[in-house]
Short mmCIF file of C-alpha atoms in Angstrom, two decimals:
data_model
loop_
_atom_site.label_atom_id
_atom_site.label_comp_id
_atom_site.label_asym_id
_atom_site.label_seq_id
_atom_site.Cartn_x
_atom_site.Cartn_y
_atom_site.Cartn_z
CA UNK A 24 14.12 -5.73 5.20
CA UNK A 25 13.73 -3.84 1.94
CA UNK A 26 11.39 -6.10 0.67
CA UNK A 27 9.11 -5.39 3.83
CA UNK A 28 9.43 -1.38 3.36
CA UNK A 29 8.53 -2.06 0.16
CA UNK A 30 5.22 -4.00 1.02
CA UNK A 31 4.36 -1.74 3.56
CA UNK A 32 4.57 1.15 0.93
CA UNK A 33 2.74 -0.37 -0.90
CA UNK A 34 -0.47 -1.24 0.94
CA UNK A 35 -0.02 2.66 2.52
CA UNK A 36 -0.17 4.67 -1.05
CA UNK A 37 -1.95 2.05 -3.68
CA UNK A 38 -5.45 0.82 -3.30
CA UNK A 39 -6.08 -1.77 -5.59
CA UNK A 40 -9.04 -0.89 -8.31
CA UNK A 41 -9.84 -4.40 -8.93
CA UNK A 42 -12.78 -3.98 -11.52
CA UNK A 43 -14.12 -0.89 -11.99
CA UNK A 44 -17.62 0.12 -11.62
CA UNK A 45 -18.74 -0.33 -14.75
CA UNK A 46 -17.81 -3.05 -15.40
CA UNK A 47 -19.00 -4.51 -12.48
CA UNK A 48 -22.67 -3.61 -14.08
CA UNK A 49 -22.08 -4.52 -17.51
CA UNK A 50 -21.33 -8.29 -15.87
CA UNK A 51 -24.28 -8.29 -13.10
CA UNK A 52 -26.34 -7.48 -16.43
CA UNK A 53 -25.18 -10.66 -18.26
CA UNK A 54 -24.25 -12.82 -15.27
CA UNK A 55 -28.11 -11.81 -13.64
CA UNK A 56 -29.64 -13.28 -17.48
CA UNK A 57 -27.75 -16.03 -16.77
CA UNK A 58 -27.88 -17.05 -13.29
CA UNK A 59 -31.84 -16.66 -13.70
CA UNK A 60 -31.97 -19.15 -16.75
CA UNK A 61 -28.78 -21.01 -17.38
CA UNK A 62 -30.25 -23.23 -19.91
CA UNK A 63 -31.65 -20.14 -22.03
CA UNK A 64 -28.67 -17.75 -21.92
CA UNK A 65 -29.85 -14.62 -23.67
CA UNK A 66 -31.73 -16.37 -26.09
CA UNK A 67 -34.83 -13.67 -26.91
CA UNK A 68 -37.64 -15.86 -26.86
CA UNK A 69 -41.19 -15.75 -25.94
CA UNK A 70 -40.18 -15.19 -22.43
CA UNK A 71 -39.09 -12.11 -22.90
CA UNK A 72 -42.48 -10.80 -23.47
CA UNK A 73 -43.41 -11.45 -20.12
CA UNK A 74 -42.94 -8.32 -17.98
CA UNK A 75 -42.14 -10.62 -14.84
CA UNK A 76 -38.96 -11.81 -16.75
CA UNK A 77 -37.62 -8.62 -16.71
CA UNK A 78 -38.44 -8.17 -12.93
CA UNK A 79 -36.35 -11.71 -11.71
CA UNK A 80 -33.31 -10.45 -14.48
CA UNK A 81 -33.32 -7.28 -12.43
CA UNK A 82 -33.63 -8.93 -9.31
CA UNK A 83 -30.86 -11.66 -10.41
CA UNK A 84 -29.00 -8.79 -11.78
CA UNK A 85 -29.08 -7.31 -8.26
CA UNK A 86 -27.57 -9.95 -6.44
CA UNK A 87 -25.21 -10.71 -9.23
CA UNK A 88 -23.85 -6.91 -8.27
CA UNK A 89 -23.71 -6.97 -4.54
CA UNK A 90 -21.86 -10.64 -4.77
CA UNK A 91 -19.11 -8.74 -7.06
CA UNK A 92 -19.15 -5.30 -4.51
CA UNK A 93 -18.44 -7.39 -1.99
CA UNK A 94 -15.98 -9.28 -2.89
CA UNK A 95 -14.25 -6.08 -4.22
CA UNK A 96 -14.86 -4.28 -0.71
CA UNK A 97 -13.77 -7.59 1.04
CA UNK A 98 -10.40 -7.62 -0.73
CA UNK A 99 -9.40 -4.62 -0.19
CA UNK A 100 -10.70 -4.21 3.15
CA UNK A 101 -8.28 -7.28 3.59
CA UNK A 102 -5.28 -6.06 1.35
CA UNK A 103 -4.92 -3.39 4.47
CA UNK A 104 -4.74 -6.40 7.35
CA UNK A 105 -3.33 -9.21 5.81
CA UNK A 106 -1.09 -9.39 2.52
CA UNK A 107 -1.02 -11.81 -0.06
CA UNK A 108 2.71 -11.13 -0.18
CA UNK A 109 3.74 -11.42 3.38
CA UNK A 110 0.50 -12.67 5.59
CA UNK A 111 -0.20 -15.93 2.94
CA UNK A 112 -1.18 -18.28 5.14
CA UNK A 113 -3.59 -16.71 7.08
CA UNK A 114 -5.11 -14.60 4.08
CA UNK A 115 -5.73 -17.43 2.26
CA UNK A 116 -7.73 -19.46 5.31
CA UNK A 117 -9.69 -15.85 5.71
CA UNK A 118 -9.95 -15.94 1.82
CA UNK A 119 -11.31 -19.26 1.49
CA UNK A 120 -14.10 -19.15 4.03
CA UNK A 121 -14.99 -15.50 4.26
CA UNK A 122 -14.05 -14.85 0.31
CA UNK A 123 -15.66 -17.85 -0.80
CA UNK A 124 -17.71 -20.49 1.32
CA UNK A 125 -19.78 -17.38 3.17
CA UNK A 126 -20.38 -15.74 0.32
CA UNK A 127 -21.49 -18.85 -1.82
CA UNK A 128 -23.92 -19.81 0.58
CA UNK A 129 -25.47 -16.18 1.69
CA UNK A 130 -25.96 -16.07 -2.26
CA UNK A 131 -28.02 -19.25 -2.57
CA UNK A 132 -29.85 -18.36 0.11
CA UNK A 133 -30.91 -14.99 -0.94
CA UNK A 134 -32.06 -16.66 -4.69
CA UNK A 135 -33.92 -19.05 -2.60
CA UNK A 136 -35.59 -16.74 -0.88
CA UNK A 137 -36.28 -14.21 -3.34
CA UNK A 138 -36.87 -16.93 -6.67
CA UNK A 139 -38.72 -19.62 -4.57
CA UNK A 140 -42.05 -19.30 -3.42
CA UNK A 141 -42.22 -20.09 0.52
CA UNK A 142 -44.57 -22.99 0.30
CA UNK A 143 -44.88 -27.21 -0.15
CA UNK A 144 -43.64 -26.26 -3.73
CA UNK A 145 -40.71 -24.13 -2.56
CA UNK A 146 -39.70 -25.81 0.47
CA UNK A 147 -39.12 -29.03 -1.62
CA UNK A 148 -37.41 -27.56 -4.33
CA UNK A 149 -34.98 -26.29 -1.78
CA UNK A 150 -32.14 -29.38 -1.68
CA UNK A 151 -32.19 -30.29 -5.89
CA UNK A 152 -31.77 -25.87 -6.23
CA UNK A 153 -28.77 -26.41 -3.60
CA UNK A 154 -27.22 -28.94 -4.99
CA UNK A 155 -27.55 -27.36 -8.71
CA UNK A 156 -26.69 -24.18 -8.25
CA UNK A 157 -24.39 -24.30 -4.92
CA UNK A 158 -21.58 -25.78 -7.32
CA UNK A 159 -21.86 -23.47 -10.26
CA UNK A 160 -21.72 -20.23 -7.75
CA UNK A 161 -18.85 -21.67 -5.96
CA UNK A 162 -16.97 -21.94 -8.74
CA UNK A 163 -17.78 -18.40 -9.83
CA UNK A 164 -16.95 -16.62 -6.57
CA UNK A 165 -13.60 -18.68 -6.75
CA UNK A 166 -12.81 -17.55 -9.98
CA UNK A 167 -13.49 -14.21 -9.38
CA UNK A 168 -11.41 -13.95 -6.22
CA UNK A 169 -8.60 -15.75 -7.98
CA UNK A 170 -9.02 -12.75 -10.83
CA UNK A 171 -8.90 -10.60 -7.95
CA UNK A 172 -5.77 -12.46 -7.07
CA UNK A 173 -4.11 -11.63 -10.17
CA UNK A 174 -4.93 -8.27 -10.48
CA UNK A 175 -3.12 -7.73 -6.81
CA UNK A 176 -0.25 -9.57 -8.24
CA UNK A 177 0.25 -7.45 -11.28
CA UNK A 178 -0.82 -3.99 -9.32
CA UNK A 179 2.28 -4.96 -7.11
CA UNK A 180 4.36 -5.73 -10.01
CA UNK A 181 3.70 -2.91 -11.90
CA UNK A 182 4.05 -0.67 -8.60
CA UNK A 183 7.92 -2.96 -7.80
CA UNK A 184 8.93 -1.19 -11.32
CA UNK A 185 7.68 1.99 -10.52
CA UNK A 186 9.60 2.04 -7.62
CA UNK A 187 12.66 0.99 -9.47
CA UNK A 188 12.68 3.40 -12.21
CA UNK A 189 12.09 6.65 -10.07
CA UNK A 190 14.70 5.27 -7.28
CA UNK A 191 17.20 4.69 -10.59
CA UNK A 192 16.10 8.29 -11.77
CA UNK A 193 16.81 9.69 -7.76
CA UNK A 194 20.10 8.25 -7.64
CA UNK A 195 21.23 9.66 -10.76
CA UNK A 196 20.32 13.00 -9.46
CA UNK A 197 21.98 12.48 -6.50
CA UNK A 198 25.01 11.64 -7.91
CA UNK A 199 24.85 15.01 -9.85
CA UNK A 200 23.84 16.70 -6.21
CA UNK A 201 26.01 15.41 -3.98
CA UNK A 202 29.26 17.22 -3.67
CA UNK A 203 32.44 16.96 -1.44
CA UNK A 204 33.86 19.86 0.30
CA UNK A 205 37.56 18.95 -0.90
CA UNK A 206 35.89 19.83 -4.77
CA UNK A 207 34.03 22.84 -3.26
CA UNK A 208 37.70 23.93 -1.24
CA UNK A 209 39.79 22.87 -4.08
CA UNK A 210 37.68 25.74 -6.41
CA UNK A 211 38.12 28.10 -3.35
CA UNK A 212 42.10 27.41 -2.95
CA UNK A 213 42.58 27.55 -7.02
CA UNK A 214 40.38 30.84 -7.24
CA UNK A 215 42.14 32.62 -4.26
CA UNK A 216 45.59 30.63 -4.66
CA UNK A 217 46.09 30.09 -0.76
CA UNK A 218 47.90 27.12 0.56
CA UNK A 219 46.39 23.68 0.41
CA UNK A 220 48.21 22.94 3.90
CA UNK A 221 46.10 25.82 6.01
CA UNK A 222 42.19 23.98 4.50
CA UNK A 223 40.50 22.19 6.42
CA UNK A 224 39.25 18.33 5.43
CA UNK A 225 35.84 18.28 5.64
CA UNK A 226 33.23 15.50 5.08
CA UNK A 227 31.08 14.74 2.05
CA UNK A 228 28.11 16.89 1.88
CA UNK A 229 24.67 17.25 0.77
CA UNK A 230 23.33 20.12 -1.69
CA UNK A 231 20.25 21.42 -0.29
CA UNK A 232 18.26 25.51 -0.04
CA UNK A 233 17.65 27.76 2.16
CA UNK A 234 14.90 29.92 1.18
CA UNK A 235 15.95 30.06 -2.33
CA UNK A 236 19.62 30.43 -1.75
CA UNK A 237 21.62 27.01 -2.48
CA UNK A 238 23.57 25.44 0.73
CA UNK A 239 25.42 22.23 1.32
CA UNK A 240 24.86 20.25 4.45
CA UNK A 241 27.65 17.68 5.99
CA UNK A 242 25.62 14.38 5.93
CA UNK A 243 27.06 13.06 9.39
CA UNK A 244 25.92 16.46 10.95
CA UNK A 245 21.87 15.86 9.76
CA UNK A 246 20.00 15.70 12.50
CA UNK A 247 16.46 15.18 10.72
CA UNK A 248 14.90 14.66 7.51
CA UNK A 249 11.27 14.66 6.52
CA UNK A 250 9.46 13.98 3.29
CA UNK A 251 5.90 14.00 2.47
CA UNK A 252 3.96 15.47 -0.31
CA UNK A 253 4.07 18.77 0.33
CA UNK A 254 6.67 19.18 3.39
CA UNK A 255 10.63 18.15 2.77
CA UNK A 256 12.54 19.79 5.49
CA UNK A 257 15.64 18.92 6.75
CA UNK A 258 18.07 19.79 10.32
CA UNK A 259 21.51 19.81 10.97
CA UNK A 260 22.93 19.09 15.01
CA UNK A 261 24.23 22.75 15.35
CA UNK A 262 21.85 24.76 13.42
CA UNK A 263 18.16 25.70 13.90
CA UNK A 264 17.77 26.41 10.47
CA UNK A 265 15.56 24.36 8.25
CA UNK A 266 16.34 23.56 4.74
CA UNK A 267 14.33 21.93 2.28
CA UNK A 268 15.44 18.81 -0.02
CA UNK A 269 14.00 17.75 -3.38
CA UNK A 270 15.09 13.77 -2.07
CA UNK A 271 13.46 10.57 -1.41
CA UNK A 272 14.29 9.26 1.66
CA UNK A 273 15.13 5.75 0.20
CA UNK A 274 17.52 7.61 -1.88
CA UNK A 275 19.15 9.43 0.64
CA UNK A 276 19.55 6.38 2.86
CA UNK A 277 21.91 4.90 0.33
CA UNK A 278 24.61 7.46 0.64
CA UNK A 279 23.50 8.28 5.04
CA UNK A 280 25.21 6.24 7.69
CA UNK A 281 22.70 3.30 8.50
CA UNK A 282 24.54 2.85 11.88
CA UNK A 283 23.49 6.24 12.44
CA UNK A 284 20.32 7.05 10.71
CA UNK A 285 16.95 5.46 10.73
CA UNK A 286 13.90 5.51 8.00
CA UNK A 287 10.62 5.27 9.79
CA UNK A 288 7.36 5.51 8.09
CA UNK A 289 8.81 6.11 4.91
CA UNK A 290 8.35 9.86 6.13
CA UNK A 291 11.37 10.44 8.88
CA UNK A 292 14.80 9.79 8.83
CA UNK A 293 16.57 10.67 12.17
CA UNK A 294 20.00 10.62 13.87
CA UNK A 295 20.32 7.92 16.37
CA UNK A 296 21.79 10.98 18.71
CA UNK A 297 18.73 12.86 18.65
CA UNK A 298 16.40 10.36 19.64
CA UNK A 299 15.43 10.52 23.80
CA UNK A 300 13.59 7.27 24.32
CA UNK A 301 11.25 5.30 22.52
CA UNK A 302 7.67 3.81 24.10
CA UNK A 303 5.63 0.24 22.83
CA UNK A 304 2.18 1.31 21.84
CA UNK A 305 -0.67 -1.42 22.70
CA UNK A 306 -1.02 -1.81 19.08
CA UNK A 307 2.87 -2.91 18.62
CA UNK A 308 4.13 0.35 17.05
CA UNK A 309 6.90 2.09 18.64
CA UNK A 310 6.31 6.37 19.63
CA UNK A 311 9.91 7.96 18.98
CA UNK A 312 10.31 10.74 21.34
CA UNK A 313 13.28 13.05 20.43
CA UNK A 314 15.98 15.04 22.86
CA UNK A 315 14.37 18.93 24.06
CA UNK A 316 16.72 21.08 21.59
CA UNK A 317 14.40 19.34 19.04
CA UNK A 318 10.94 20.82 18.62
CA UNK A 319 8.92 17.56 17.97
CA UNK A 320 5.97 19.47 15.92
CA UNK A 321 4.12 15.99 15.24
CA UNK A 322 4.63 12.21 16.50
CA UNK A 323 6.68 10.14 15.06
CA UNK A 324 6.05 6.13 14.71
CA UNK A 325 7.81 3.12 13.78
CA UNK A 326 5.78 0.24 12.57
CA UNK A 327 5.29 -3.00 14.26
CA UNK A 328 6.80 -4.80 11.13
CA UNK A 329 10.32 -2.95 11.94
CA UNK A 330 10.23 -2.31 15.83
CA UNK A 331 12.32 -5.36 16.77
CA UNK A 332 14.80 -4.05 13.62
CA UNK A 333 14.65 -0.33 15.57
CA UNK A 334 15.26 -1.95 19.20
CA UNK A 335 18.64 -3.61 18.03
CA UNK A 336 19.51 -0.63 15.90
CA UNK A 337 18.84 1.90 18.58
CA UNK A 338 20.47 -0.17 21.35
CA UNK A 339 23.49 -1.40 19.13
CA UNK A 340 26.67 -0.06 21.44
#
C-alpha cells in the first residue's frame, strides 16, 4: 500500500524532463546530417556548396526534431495513464506499437515523401529506401525510448530518496513536537505542588497554533487534517476552531490511529467518525461526504487505486 501512495505521488507532483529542449536541437542538427547522408556523416565536402544541401539537412533536421518531441510528449502523456512501475504490461504493449512501430513507419514515410521525387524514379526507389532505412530508424526510436526508460527509472529513484530523507527529517521533528499531557501535567503539579491523585490522565497530544499562540491537540480527538502548499489546517471533534500544523500527512499517520484515520489524496486525513457516506464516481474514485457539524468547504476524493482499501477500512466493525 505504501508503495502505491508513493507511485501515485509521484506521477501527481513530478513530470519527467526527459531531454531538454536544447538538446533536443543540438541532436536533430547532427542526427538530420546524418539521416540525410549516412555514408558522408559531416564530412565538408563539395556538397556542401550546394545550397539545396542545406535545404534537405534542414528538412531532415526537421523531422529528426518532431520524431524526438514526440516521443517526449508521448511519454509523458503516458507516464500520467499507465506506469512503468505499476501498469508494465500494458505500457509496454502501448510502448512498443505506439512508441515505436507507429512512429518508425510515419517517419519513413514522411522522408519518402519529402526526399523522393513522386515519379517512375521515386516510386521504385520506394521498397530498397524501406528496407534500408526502416531498420536503422527502428533501432533509433527504440533506443531513444529505452533512454527515455532510464531516465523515468532514475527520476523515480532519485524522487524514492527524496521522499526518504524529508520523511526521516519530519519524524525527527515530530519526535521533538509531540508531547504527552502526563509531561505537560507533571510541570503543572511540580510548579503548583498539588496532588498527583486529583490530575487527570490524558492522552498523547499533538503541538500545533492557534493564530500565533502555541496549543496542543489530543490526537484521538482530530477530527480533520489538511495539507497542501499553502493551506495546513487542522479540527478537533469538540471544537470549531482551526489550527494550523507545520506536518506532512505521511508523518503524522505514523503516530494517528490507522483504524481510525484515513490519508486520501495525499491532501486529507479524516476521522472515520466524521465521515457521512461515501459515493462511486463513474470514473472509479470514491466522493467522501462528511457528517453536517462539518463545513465541507471543497470535495474530497479517494483514488480508484485505494477505494477497495477505503471500503474495508470504512466498513471494518
Amino acid at each position: 500500500m505504501q508503495t502505491k501512495k508513493l507511485i501515485e505521488t509521484f506521477h501527481s507532483e513530478v513530470h519527467v524532463n526527459y531531454l531538454p529542449i536544447r538538446l533536443q536541437l543540438f541532436l536533430a542538427i547532427l542526427l538530420g546530417n546524418f539521416f540525410y547522408s549516412p555514408s558522408k556523416f559531416l564530412v565538408f565536402d563539395a556538397r556542401y556548396s550546394a545550397p539545396k544541401f542545406y535545404l534537405y539537412w534542414f528538412l531532415s533536421s526537421l523531422i529528426v526534431m518532431c520524431v524526438l518531441w514526440g516521443a517526449h510528449f508521448f511519454n509523458r502523456y503516458m507516464d500520467r495513464r499507465l506506469s512503468w512501475l505499476t501498469d508494465f504490461k500494458p505500457r509496454l504493449i502501448r510502448q512498443i506499437g505506439y512508441g515505436v512501430l507507429l512512429p518508425a513507419l510515419l517517419t519513413v514515410l514522411c522522408v519518402m515523401l519529402v526526399f523522393l521525387p513522386l515519379n517512375a524514379k521515386g516510386w521504385g526507389a520506394l521498397i530498397p529506401y524501406m528496407r534500408n532505412e526502416f531498420r536503422f530508424l527502428f533501432l533509433f526510436i527504440f533506443i531513444l525510448n529505452l533512454l527515455f526508460l532510464v531516465i523515468y527509472v532514475m527520476r523515480f529513484a532519485r524522487f524514492v530518496k527524496d521522499q526518504y530523507l524529508e520523511a526521516e527529517i519530519e519524524r525527527t521533528a515530530l519526535k521533538e513536537m509531540i508531547f504527552t499531557y502526563e509531561a505537560l501535567q507533571s510541570k503543572l503539579e511540580d510548579e503548583r505542588g498539588e496532588n498527583l491523585s486529583d490530575s487527570v490522565k490524558l492522552a498523547t497530544c499533538l503541538g500545533v497554533k492557534y493564530g500565533y499562540e502555541d496549543n496542543y491537540v489530543a490526537l484521538d480527538g482530530i477530527a480533520f487534517i489538511k495539507s497542501s502548499a499553502n493551506d495546513k489546517k487542522l479540527l478537533t471533534l469538540t471544537s470549531s476552531k482551526e489550527y494550523t500544523h507545520n506536518y506532512s500527512l505521511e508523518t503524522l499517520m505514523k503516530v494517528l490511529d490507522h483504524d481510525q484515520y484515513y490519508l486520501m489524496y495525499r491532501r486529507y486525513i479524516v476521522n472515520r467518525n466524521i465521515i457521512k457516506e461515501y459515493r462511486a464516481l463513474d470514473n472509479g474514485i470514491l466522493a467522501i461526504e462528511l457528517k453536517s457539524d462539518f463545513e465541507q468547504q471543497e470535495d474530497i476524493f479517494v483514488s480508484r487505486y485505494h477505494a477497495a482499501d477505503f471500503k474495508r477500512w470504512f466498513e471494518k466493525d
